[in-house]
Coordinates of C-alpha atoms and ligand atoms in Angstrom, one line a residue:
M143 CA -21.0 77.7 -15.3
S144 CA -21.4 74.1 -14.3
S145 CA -24.4 72.0 -15.4
L146 CA -24.1 69.8 -12.5
T147 CA -26.3 70.0 -9.4
L148 CA -24.8 71.1 -6.1
P149 CA -24.7 67.6 -4.6
E150 CA -23.1 66.4 -7.8
E151 CA -20.4 69.1 -7.7
A152 CA -19.7 68.2 -4.0
A153 CA -19.6 64.5 -4.9
R154 CA -16.9 64.9 -7.5
R155 CA -14.4 66.6 -5.1
R156 CA -11.4 64.8 -3.7
T157 CA -9.6 66.8 -1.1
F158 CA -6.5 65.0 0.2
A159 CA -3.1 65.5 1.7
I160 CA 0.1 63.6 1.5
I161 CA 1.9 62.6 4.7
A162 CA 5.4 61.3 4.8
H163 CA 8.6 61.3 6.7
P164 CA 11.0 63.8 5.2
D165 CA 12.8 62.4 2.2
A166 CA 10.3 59.7 1.5
G167 CA 9.4 61.6 -1.7
K168 CA 6.4 63.7 -0.9
T169 CA 7.5 66.6 -3.1
T170 CA 8.4 64.4 -6.0
L171 CA 5.1 62.6 -5.7
T172 CA 3.2 65.8 -5.5
E173 CA 4.9 66.9 -8.7
H174 CA 4.1 63.6 -10.5
I175 CA 0.5 63.5 -9.3
L176 CA 0.1 67.0 -10.9
L177 CA 1.8 65.7 -14.0
A178 CA -0.5 62.6 -14.2
G179 CA -3.5 64.9 -13.6
G180 CA -2.5 67.1 -16.5
A181 CA -2.1 70.1 -14.2
I182 CA 1.6 70.7 -15.1
R183 CA 3.4 69.7 -18.2
A184 CA 6.9 68.9 -16.9
A185 CA 8.1 67.7 -13.6
G186 CA 10.2 70.3 -11.9
A187 CA 7.5 72.9 -12.2
V188 CA 6.4 72.7 -8.6
R189 CA 10.0 73.1 -7.4
A190 CA 10.7 75.9 -9.9
R191 CA 7.7 77.7 -8.7
G192 CA 9.0 77.2 -5.2
E193 CA 12.4 78.6 -6.1
N194 CA 10.8 81.6 -7.6
R195 CA 8.9 82.3 -4.4
R196 CA 11.9 81.5 -2.2
T197 CA 14.2 84.1 -3.7
R198 CA 11.7 86.7 -2.7
S199 CA 11.7 86.5 1.0
D200 CA 14.0 85.5 3.9
W201 CA 11.3 83.3 5.3
M202 CA 11.4 81.3 2.2
K203 CA 15.2 81.4 2.3
I204 CA 15.1 79.3 5.4
E205 CA 13.0 76.8 3.5
K206 CA 15.7 76.7 0.8
E207 CA 18.7 76.6 3.1
R208 CA 17.2 73.8 5.2
G209 CA 15.7 72.1 2.2
I210 CA 12.3 71.9 4.0
S211 CA 8.9 73.1 3.1
V212 CA 7.3 75.2 5.7
S213 CA 4.4 76.7 3.9
A214 CA 1.4 74.6 3.4
S215 CA -0.7 75.4 0.4
V216 CA -3.2 73.8 -1.9
M217 CA -3.1 72.8 -5.5
T218 CA -6.3 72.2 -7.4
F219 CA -6.7 70.3 -10.7
E220 CA -9.5 68.7 -12.7
H221 CA -8.9 65.2 -14.0
D222 CA -11.2 62.5 -15.4
G223 CA -14.3 64.4 -14.4
K224 CA -13.2 65.0 -10.8
M225 CA -11.8 68.0 -9.0
F226 CA -8.8 67.2 -6.9
N227 CA -7.6 69.5 -4.1
L228 CA -4.1 68.5 -3.0
L229 CA -3.2 70.0 0.4
D230 CA 0.5 70.4 1.0
T231 CA 1.6 69.7 4.5
P232 CA 5.0 70.8 5.8
G233 CA 7.3 67.8 6.3
H234 CA 9.4 69.0 9.2
E235 CA 8.2 67.9 12.6
D236 CA 8.7 71.4 14.1
F237 CA 5.6 72.4 12.0
S238 CA 3.5 69.5 13.2
E239 CA 0.8 71.8 14.5
D240 CA 0.4 73.3 11.0
T241 CA 0.2 69.9 9.5
Y242 CA -2.4 68.9 12.0
R243 CA -4.5 71.8 11.1
T244 CA -4.1 71.2 7.4
L245 CA -5.3 67.6 7.9
T246 CA -8.5 68.9 9.4
A247 CA -9.3 70.2 5.9
A248 CA -8.5 66.9 4.2
D249 CA -10.9 64.1 3.6
C250 CA -8.2 61.5 2.8
A251 CA -4.5 61.1 3.2
I252 CA -1.8 59.5 1.0
M253 CA 0.8 57.9 3.2
V254 CA 4.1 57.7 1.4
L255 CA 6.7 55.2 2.5
D256 CA 10.2 54.8 1.3
A257 CA 10.4 51.2 0.1
A258 CA 13.8 50.8 1.7
K259 CA 12.8 52.3 5.0
G260 CA 9.2 51.4 5.7
I261 CA 7.5 53.3 8.5
E262 CA 9.6 56.1 10.0
P263 CA 9.1 58.2 13.1
Q264 CA 7.4 61.1 11.4
T265 CA 5.1 58.7 9.4
L266 CA 3.9 57.3 12.6
K267 CA 3.2 60.7 14.2
L268 CA 1.3 61.9 11.1
F269 CA -0.6 58.6 10.9
E270 CA -1.8 59.1 14.5
V271 CA -3.2 62.5 13.6
C272 CA -5.1 60.9 10.7
R273 CA -6.4 58.2 13.0
L274 CA -7.5 60.7 15.5
R275 CA -9.6 62.4 12.8
D276 CA -10.8 59.2 11.2
I277 CA -9.1 60.2 7.9
P278 CA -8.9 57.2 5.5
I279 CA -5.4 56.4 4.2
I280 CA -4.1 55.2 0.9
T281 CA -0.6 53.9 1.1
F282 CA 2.0 54.5 -1.6
I283 CA 5.3 52.7 -1.3
N284 CA 7.8 54.7 -3.2
K285 CA 11.3 54.4 -4.6
L286 CA 10.8 50.9 -6.1
D287 CA 13.5 51.8 -8.6
R288 CA 15.9 51.3 -5.7
E289 CA 16.6 48.2 -3.7
A290 CA 13.5 47.8 -1.5
Q291 CA 12.7 45.8 1.6
D292 CA 10.7 42.6 1.1
P293 CA 7.2 43.7 0.2
M294 CA 5.6 41.3 2.7
A295 CA 7.7 42.7 5.5
L296 CA 6.6 46.2 4.5
L297 CA 2.9 45.1 4.7
D298 CA 3.4 43.3 8.0
D299 CA 5.0 46.4 9.4
I300 CA 1.8 48.4 8.4
A301 CA -0.4 45.7 10.0
S302 CA 1.5 45.5 13.2
R303 CA 2.6 49.0 13.9
L304 CA -0.4 50.9 12.5
Q305 CA -3.0 48.3 13.3
L306 CA -4.3 48.8 9.8
D307 CA -5.2 45.9 7.4
P308 CA -3.1 46.4 4.3
A309 CA -4.8 45.4 1.1
P310 CA -2.3 45.2 -1.7
I311 CA -3.9 46.5 -4.9
W312 CA -0.7 45.8 -6.9
W313 CA 2.3 43.6 -6.2
P314 CA 5.8 44.7 -7.3
A315 CA 7.9 42.5 -9.5
E316 CA 11.2 43.0 -7.7
S317 CA 12.9 46.3 -7.1
G318 CA 16.0 48.4 -8.0
N319 CA 17.8 47.2 -11.1
R320 CA 15.6 44.1 -11.2
L321 CA 12.3 46.0 -11.1
R322 CA 10.2 44.6 -14.0
G323 CA 6.8 46.1 -13.2
M324 CA 3.9 45.2 -11.0
V325 CA 0.9 42.9 -11.1
E326 CA -2.7 43.9 -10.2
V327 CA -3.9 41.7 -7.5
G328 CA -7.1 39.9 -8.4
T329 CA -6.9 40.5 -12.2
G330 CA -3.4 39.4 -13.0
R331 CA -2.8 42.5 -15.2
F332 CA 0.9 43.3 -15.5
Q333 CA 2.1 46.8 -15.7
P334 CA 5.7 46.8 -17.1
Y335 CA 8.3 49.2 -15.9
T336 CA 10.7 50.8 -18.2
R337 CA 13.9 52.4 -16.9
K338 CA 13.9 54.8 -19.8
A339 CA 11.2 56.9 -18.2
A340 CA 13.5 58.5 -15.7
G341 CA 13.9 62.1 -14.6
S342 CA 11.9 65.1 -15.5
A343 CA 12.5 65.8 -19.1
E344 CA 11.8 62.5 -20.6
D345 CA 8.5 61.0 -21.6
P346 CA 7.1 59.4 -18.5
E347 CA 5.1 56.7 -20.4
H348 CA 5.6 53.1 -19.5
P349 CA 4.5 50.3 -21.9
P350 CA 0.7 49.5 -21.7
A351 CA -0.5 46.9 -19.2
L352 CA -1.1 43.3 -20.4
P353 CA -2.0 40.0 -18.9
L354 CA 0.9 38.6 -16.9
D355 CA 1.0 35.3 -18.9
Q356 CA 1.5 37.3 -22.1
A357 CA 4.3 39.4 -20.7
A358 CA 7.3 37.1 -21.2
Q359 CA 9.3 39.7 -23.0
Y360 CA 9.7 41.7 -19.8
F361 CA 11.2 38.9 -17.7
E362 CA 14.3 36.8 -17.5
A363 CA 14.1 33.0 -17.1
G364 CA 12.0 31.9 -14.2
E365 CA 11.1 35.4 -13.0
Q366 CA 7.6 35.3 -14.5
D367 CA 6.7 32.0 -12.8
N368 CA 8.0 33.2 -9.5
L369 CA 6.0 36.3 -9.7
A370 CA 2.8 34.4 -10.6
E371 CA 3.4 32.2 -7.6
A372 CA 4.0 35.2 -5.3
V373 CA 0.8 36.9 -6.5
E374 CA -1.2 33.7 -5.8
L375 CA 0.2 33.7 -2.3
V376 CA -0.7 37.4 -1.9
E377 CA -4.2 36.8 -3.1
G378 CA -4.7 34.1 -0.5
G379 CA -2.8 35.8 2.3
Y380 CA -4.2 39.3 2.3
P381 CA -7.8 40.5 2.5
A382 CA -9.3 41.9 -0.7
F383 CA -9.8 45.6 -0.7
D384 CA -13.1 46.6 1.0
R385 CA -14.0 50.2 0.5
Q386 CA -16.2 50.4 3.6
A387 CA -13.4 49.2 5.8
F388 CA -11.1 51.7 4.2
L389 CA -13.5 54.6 4.8
E390 CA -13.9 53.5 8.4
G391 CA -10.1 53.6 8.8
H392 CA -9.5 49.9 9.3
M393 CA -8.0 49.1 6.0
T394 CA -5.5 50.8 3.7
P395 CA -5.1 50.0 0.0
V396 CA -1.4 49.6 -0.8
L397 CA 0.0 50.9 -4.1
W398 CA 3.6 50.8 -5.2
G399 CA 5.8 52.8 -7.6
S400 CA 8.5 55.3 -8.1
A401 CA 7.6 58.9 -8.0
L402 CA 10.8 59.9 -9.6
R403 CA 10.3 57.6 -12.6
H404 CA 6.6 58.3 -12.8
F405 CA 5.8 54.7 -12.2
G406 CA 2.6 53.7 -10.4
I407 CA 1.3 57.3 -10.4
D408 CA -1.6 57.0 -12.8
E409 CA -2.7 54.0 -10.7
L410 CA -2.5 56.1 -7.5
L411 CA -4.4 58.9 -9.0
K412 CA -7.1 56.5 -10.1
A413 CA -7.3 55.0 -6.7
I414 CA -7.8 58.5 -5.2
G415 CA -10.5 59.3 -7.7
D416 CA -12.3 56.0 -7.3
W417 CA -12.0 55.4 -3.5
A418 CA -11.1 58.6 -1.6
P419 CA -14.3 60.0 0.0
A420 CA -16.1 63.0 -1.3
P421 CA -16.7 65.7 1.3
K422 CA -18.6 64.3 4.2
V423 CA -21.5 65.6 6.3
M424 CA -19.9 67.7 9.0
K425 CA -21.0 68.2 12.5
A426 CA -21.4 71.9 13.6
K427 CA -23.4 74.1 15.8
K428 CA -25.8 76.9 15.0
E429 CA -24.8 79.6 17.3
S430 CA -25.1 83.4 17.2
P431 CA -22.0 85.5 17.5
P432 CA -20.9 86.0 21.1
E433 CA -22.1 89.6 21.5
T434 CA -25.6 89.0 20.1
R435 CA -28.4 90.1 22.4
N436 CA -31.2 87.6 23.3
A437 CA -29.4 85.0 21.2
P438 CA -31.1 81.6 21.1
A439 CA -29.2 78.7 22.7
P440 CA -26.8 77.0 20.4
V441 CA -28.1 73.9 18.7
E442 CA -26.2 70.9 17.1
T443 CA -26.5 70.6 13.4
E444 CA -25.2 68.7 10.5
V445 CA -23.9 70.4 7.4
E446 CA -24.7 68.5 4.2
P447 CA -22.0 69.2 1.5
G448 CA -24.7 69.5 -1.1
S449 CA -26.9 71.9 0.9
N450 CA -27.3 75.5 -0.4
E451 CA -25.7 77.7 2.3
V452 CA -22.0 78.4 1.9
T453 CA -20.2 77.3 5.0
G454 CA -16.7 76.4 5.9
F455 CA -13.7 77.1 8.1
V456 CA -10.3 78.7 8.0
F457 CA -7.5 76.1 8.6
K458 CA -4.5 78.2 7.7
V459 CA -3.5 81.8 7.3
Q460 CA -0.7 82.4 5.0
A461 CA 1.2 85.6 4.7
N462 CA 3.8 86.7 2.2
M463 CA 2.3 84.9 -0.8
D464 CA 2.6 88.0 -2.9
P465 CA 5.4 90.3 -1.9
N466 CA 3.8 93.2 -3.7
H467 CA 0.9 93.1 -1.4
R468 CA 1.2 92.8 2.2
D469 CA -1.7 90.5 2.2
R470 CA -2.6 87.6 4.3
I471 CA -4.6 84.9 2.7
A472 CA -7.0 82.8 4.8
M473 CA -7.3 79.3 3.5
F474 CA -11.0 78.5 3.6
R475 CA -12.1 74.9 3.3
M476 CA -15.7 74.8 2.2
A477 CA -18.1 72.4 3.9
S478 CA -21.2 73.1 1.8
G479 CA -22.9 75.4 -0.7
A480 CA -22.1 77.0 -4.0
F481 CA -19.7 79.9 -3.6
K482 CA -19.8 82.8 -6.0
R483 CA -17.3 85.5 -6.3
G484 CA -18.4 88.7 -4.6
M485 CA -20.5 86.8 -2.0
K486 CA -20.8 88.1 1.5
L487 CA -19.8 85.8 4.2
K488 CA -20.0 86.3 8.0
V489 CA -17.5 85.3 10.6
Q490 CA -19.3 83.4 13.3
N491 CA -17.2 84.3 16.3
T492 CA -17.0 88.0 15.6
G493 CA -20.2 88.6 13.6
K494 CA -18.1 90.5 11.1
S495 CA -19.3 90.5 7.5
L496 CA -16.8 90.1 4.6
S497 CA -17.3 90.6 0.9
V498 CA -15.2 88.0 -0.8
N499 CA -14.4 89.9 -4.0
A500 CA -11.0 88.4 -4.9
P501 CA -11.1 84.8 -3.8
I502 CA -8.2 82.7 -5.1
M503 CA -8.1 79.2 -6.4
F504 CA -4.6 77.7 -6.4
F505 CA -4.1 75.9 -9.6
A506 CA -0.8 74.1 -10.0
S507 CA 0.7 76.6 -12.4
D508 CA -0.9 79.8 -11.1
R509 CA -3.3 81.5 -8.8
E510 CA -6.6 82.4 -10.4
L511 CA -9.6 84.3 -9.3
A512 CA -12.3 81.8 -8.3
D513 CA -15.7 82.4 -9.8
D514 CA -17.3 79.6 -8.1
A515 CA -16.4 76.8 -5.6
F516 CA -18.1 73.9 -3.9
A517 CA -17.8 71.7 -0.8
G518 CA -14.3 70.3 -0.5
D519 CA -12.7 73.2 -2.3
V520 CA -10.2 75.4 -0.7
I521 CA -10.2 79.1 -1.6
G522 CA -7.8 81.7 -0.5
I523 CA -9.5 84.8 0.9
P524 CA -7.2 87.9 1.0
N525 CA -7.8 89.9 4.1
H526 CA -6.0 92.3 6.5
G527 CA -6.2 90.3 9.7
V528 CA -10.0 89.9 9.9
L529 CA -9.7 86.1 9.5
R530 CA -8.0 83.8 11.8
V531 CA -7.2 80.2 12.0
G532 CA -10.2 78.3 13.2
D533 CA -12.8 80.9 12.2
S534 CA -16.0 79.5 10.8
L535 CA -17.6 81.5 7.9
S536 CA -21.1 81.1 6.5
E537 CA -23.8 83.1 4.8
S538 CA -26.0 83.2 7.8
G539 CA -23.1 83.8 10.2
V540 CA -24.3 81.3 12.7
V541 CA -22.7 78.1 11.7
R542 CA -19.8 77.1 13.8
F543 CA -17.5 74.1 13.2
A544 CA -15.6 72.6 16.1
G545 CA -12.6 74.8 16.7
L546 CA -9.2 73.8 15.5
P547 CA -7.1 73.0 18.6
N548 CA -4.1 74.9 19.8
F549 CA -1.5 72.7 21.4
A550 CA 0.5 73.6 24.4
P551 CA 3.9 74.7 23.0
E552 CA 7.0 72.6 23.9
I553 CA 9.4 75.5 24.0
L554 CA 8.8 78.9 25.6
Q555 CA 11.1 81.8 25.0
R556 CA 11.2 85.4 25.9
V557 CA 11.4 87.8 22.9
R558 CA 13.0 91.2 23.0
V559 CA 13.4 93.8 20.3
K560 CA 16.9 95.4 20.2
D561 CA 15.5 98.9 19.7
P562 CA 13.4 99.6 22.8
L563 CA 11.5 102.3 20.9
K564 CA 10.0 99.6 18.8
A565 CA 8.3 97.7 21.6
K566 CA 4.8 98.7 20.4
H567 CA 5.6 97.5 16.9
L568 CA 6.8 94.2 18.4
K569 CA 3.5 93.7 20.1
K570 CA 1.6 94.1 16.9
A571 CA 3.9 91.9 14.9
L572 CA 3.8 89.1 17.5
E573 CA 0.0 89.3 17.6
G574 CA -0.1 89.1 13.8
L575 CA 2.1 86.0 13.7
A576 CA 0.1 84.4 16.6
E577 CA -3.1 85.0 14.7
E578 CA -1.6 83.3 11.7
G579 CA -0.9 80.4 13.9
V580 CA 2.9 80.6 13.3
T581 CA 3.7 80.6 17.0
Q582 CA 1.7 81.2 20.2
L583 CA 1.9 84.4 22.2
F584 CA 1.5 84.6 26.0
R585 CA 1.4 87.9 27.8
P586 CA 2.3 87.5 31.5
E587 CA -0.1 89.4 33.8
I588 CA 2.8 91.0 35.5
G589 CA 5.6 92.7 33.6
S590 CA 6.0 93.7 30.0
D591 CA 7.6 90.5 28.6
F592 CA 6.3 88.6 25.7
I593 CA 6.6 84.9 25.9
V594 CA 6.5 83.1 22.6
G595 CA 5.7 79.4 22.5
A596 CA 6.5 76.9 19.7
V597 CA 6.6 73.2 19.0
G598 CA 10.1 73.3 17.6
Q599 CA 13.2 75.5 17.5
L600 CA 12.9 76.0 13.8
Q601 CA 9.7 78.0 14.3
F602 CA 11.7 80.6 16.3
E603 CA 14.1 80.9 13.4
V604 CA 11.2 81.4 10.9
M605 CA 9.7 83.9 13.3
A606 CA 12.9 86.0 13.8
D607 CA 13.3 86.0 10.1
R608 CA 9.8 87.2 9.4
L609 CA 9.9 89.8 12.1
G610 CA 13.0 91.2 10.4
E611 CA 11.8 90.9 6.9
E612 CA 8.2 91.9 7.2
Y613 CA 8.2 94.2 10.2
G614 CA 11.7 95.6 10.2
L615 CA 12.3 94.3 13.8
D616 CA 15.6 93.1 15.0
V617 CA 14.7 90.7 17.8
V618 CA 16.5 88.3 20.1
F619 CA 15.0 85.2 21.7
E620 CA 16.1 84.5 25.2
P621 CA 15.5 81.5 27.5
S622 CA 12.4 82.0 29.6
P623 CA 12.0 80.6 33.1
Y624 CA 9.1 78.5 31.9
A625 CA 9.0 75.0 30.6
E626 CA 5.3 74.4 30.0
A627 CA 2.1 76.3 29.4
R628 CA -1.3 75.0 30.4
W629 CA -4.7 76.5 29.7
I630 CA -6.8 76.7 32.9
A631 CA -10.5 76.4 33.4
P632 CA -12.8 75.2 36.1
G633 CA -12.6 71.4 36.4
A634 CA -15.6 69.1 36.8
E635 CA -16.0 70.0 40.4
G636 CA -14.8 73.6 40.1
S637 CA -16.1 77.0 39.4
D638 CA -14.9 80.4 38.1
A639 CA -14.1 81.3 41.7
D640 CA -11.6 78.4 41.9
V641 CA -9.9 79.7 38.8
E642 CA -9.7 83.2 40.3
D643 CA -8.3 81.8 43.6
F644 CA -5.6 79.9 41.7
S645 CA -4.8 82.8 39.5
G646 CA -4.4 85.0 42.6
K647 CA -2.1 82.6 44.2
Y648 CA 0.1 82.1 41.1
R649 CA -0.2 85.6 39.7
P650 CA 3.5 85.9 38.7
Q651 CA 3.1 82.8 36.6
M652 CA -0.2 83.7 35.0
A653 CA -0.5 84.9 31.5
R654 CA -3.1 85.5 28.7
D655 CA -3.0 84.0 25.3
I656 CA -4.0 85.8 22.1
D657 CA -7.7 85.2 22.9
Q658 CA -7.3 86.4 26.4
A659 CA -7.7 82.9 27.8
P660 CA -5.9 82.3 31.1
V661 CA -2.7 80.3 30.9
F662 CA -0.5 79.0 33.7
L663 CA 3.2 79.0 32.9
A664 CA 5.0 76.2 34.8
K665 CA 8.7 76.2 35.5
S666 CA 8.9 72.5 35.1
S667 CA 6.8 69.5 34.3
W668 CA 7.1 68.6 37.9
E669 CA 5.4 71.9 38.8
T670 CA 2.6 71.2 36.4
G671 CA 2.0 67.9 38.2
Y672 CA 2.3 69.5 41.6
V673 CA -0.3 72.3 41.0
G674 CA -2.5 69.8 39.3
E675 CA -2.6 67.8 42.5
R676 CA -2.9 70.8 44.8
F677 CA -5.8 72.3 42.8
P678 CA -8.0 69.4 41.8
K679 CA -10.9 71.8 41.0
I680 CA -8.9 73.3 38.1
A681 CA -8.5 71.7 34.7
F682 CA -5.0 72.2 33.3
T683 CA -5.2 71.4 29.6
K684 CA -2.6 70.8 26.9
T685 CA -5.0 71.7 24.1
K686 CA -7.4 74.5 23.6
E687 CA -10.2 74.8 21.1
R688 CA -11.0 78.3 20.0
G689 CA -14.4 79.7 20.2
Ligands
G4P773 P1 10.2 64.9 0.7 O1 9.4 66.0 0.0 O2 9.4 63.8 1.2 O3 11.2 65.4 1.7 O4 11.1 64.2 -0.5 P2 11.5 64.6 -1.9 O5 10.4 64.5 -2.9 O6 12.2 65.9 -1.9 O7 12.5 63.5 -2.2 C1 13.7 63.2 -1.5 C2 14.7 62.6 -2.3 O8 14.3 61.3 -2.8 C3 15.1 63.4 -3.5 O9 16.4 63.1 -3.9 C4 14.2 62.7 -4.6 O10 14.7 62.9 -5.9 C5 14.3 61.3 -4.2 N1 13.2 60.5 -4.7 C6 11.9 60.8 -4.6 N2 11.1 59.8 -5.1 C7 12.0 58.9 -5.6 C8 11.9 57.7 -6.3 O11 10.8 57.2 -6.6 N3 13.0 57.0 -6.6 C9 14.3 57.5 -6.3 N4 15.3 56.8 -6.6 N5 14.4 58.6 -5.6 C10 13.3 59.3 -5.3 P3 17.6 64.2 -3.5 O12 18.8 63.6 -4.1 O13 17.6 64.5 -2.1 O14 17.1 65.5 -4.2 P4 17.1 65.9 -5.7 O15 18.5 66.4 -6.0 O16 16.7 64.7 -6.5 O17 16.1 67.0 -5.8

């Protein structure tokens, strides 16, 4: 049992995610952060655990074959008096929706750049999501052990393309074969780099830091003076780190290193511990479940992380984590309170009550039952389909956080099961996957087709695989006549009658989503524009918030 107060427990949480373009080194960095945090003993453990998991299901087989990570999870570790929750985001852009939802549960993001490549397309996309949600960003420029771009060019790129002030915390002393180490800007402390510390099996220790002017043994003739000059220029040319500007999303501290060679990782972990925000006050509504009689009108409220009531929301539902149990685990990000095992929580939008008897904390090496948890923590709640992505849970059952958005899919396909006797099974399976947020499901008002929507092609492959593996259904995806899906609702000038009128006129193209919300399936983007102009009283939207 902790001797800290509730607000103290909340204040020592650091819940963060790593964003990166594929191959920039996210997985390697995750591993080495866990190593630096003392959560694992040898690098390779995360991957090995992944391999274990992967051999057990076809879904995971896809991950392996494609060398991508599609399942987002969380890893928790305690280090230096702080609790770190590292949220894993899928790197492949076809799973961007998943990543987006995971980022709603993060208080800070680590943006990993490959020192030779700088900002890449997927970095930019993920960055935009962080900006949208005002998530502060720490930049880690990776792979210094290889030939890198000019460090100033990398910082200028951040400034010009991300409109973010880079504040170099360290400055690299060359890169690749000439990498000598790095200097702390402002203090002149030099952290030497030693090549010996490569790979997973060897001791990752680098020599201790020392003042740059006492570090001659690490340099060849002239290098030390050049570096001292460069650092002077950097100190004059870039703004000093300002935590407030960072928290407000105007500034990013920039750290450097090599994940593979465990260089710069302790410094990064310290930066996260020192600067990343603790869980923040969250805006929510107090609102009775929809069916409640004589319910009072919803009121805006603010949830303090250190307040007593347990509240939070589900940002992901993960199936298949344990092949022995056909369980689904809802990833619940706590916003406030002190959670105790066995506690009863209520789901705001259904009013259902849930005894959380076997909550799971995800420590790097294993899953453990969570006895208690606080704001910022993520616990896995096993359930059989009661919990869905976007659900708000609380002790009172009336706290509702802004819903996680659904995005209009970019590909719409028809799905058919080869054995017609299994159509009913298919419906259930598709609903299950849609509830998990894997894909979206649209049921046309006319006919018996199922239209499945996804952001990328890979999602269909994952889905076909899971339908086979978990539900024993052999399915085929076929092209559908639709190109776009738009949720419809009365516009500013419109009413429900206008929606009905529109739905009547376009009945063959109307469908319902998993929440029974009306959706218009357009045959082309031209048609979306056309109906938009013809029916100005209707709002056609690309995103939908549940609830
Ligand atoms: P991702 O999750 O962002 O996709 O990247 P991942 O960590 O899998 O790293 C991509 C490749 O980059 C891997 O090489 C990895 O070893 C390498 N890498 C990561 N960090 C560094 C670093 O600091 N320095 C160098 N030199 N390489 C780094 P791979 O050959 O594709 O895979 P593997 O055979 O090493 O596993």
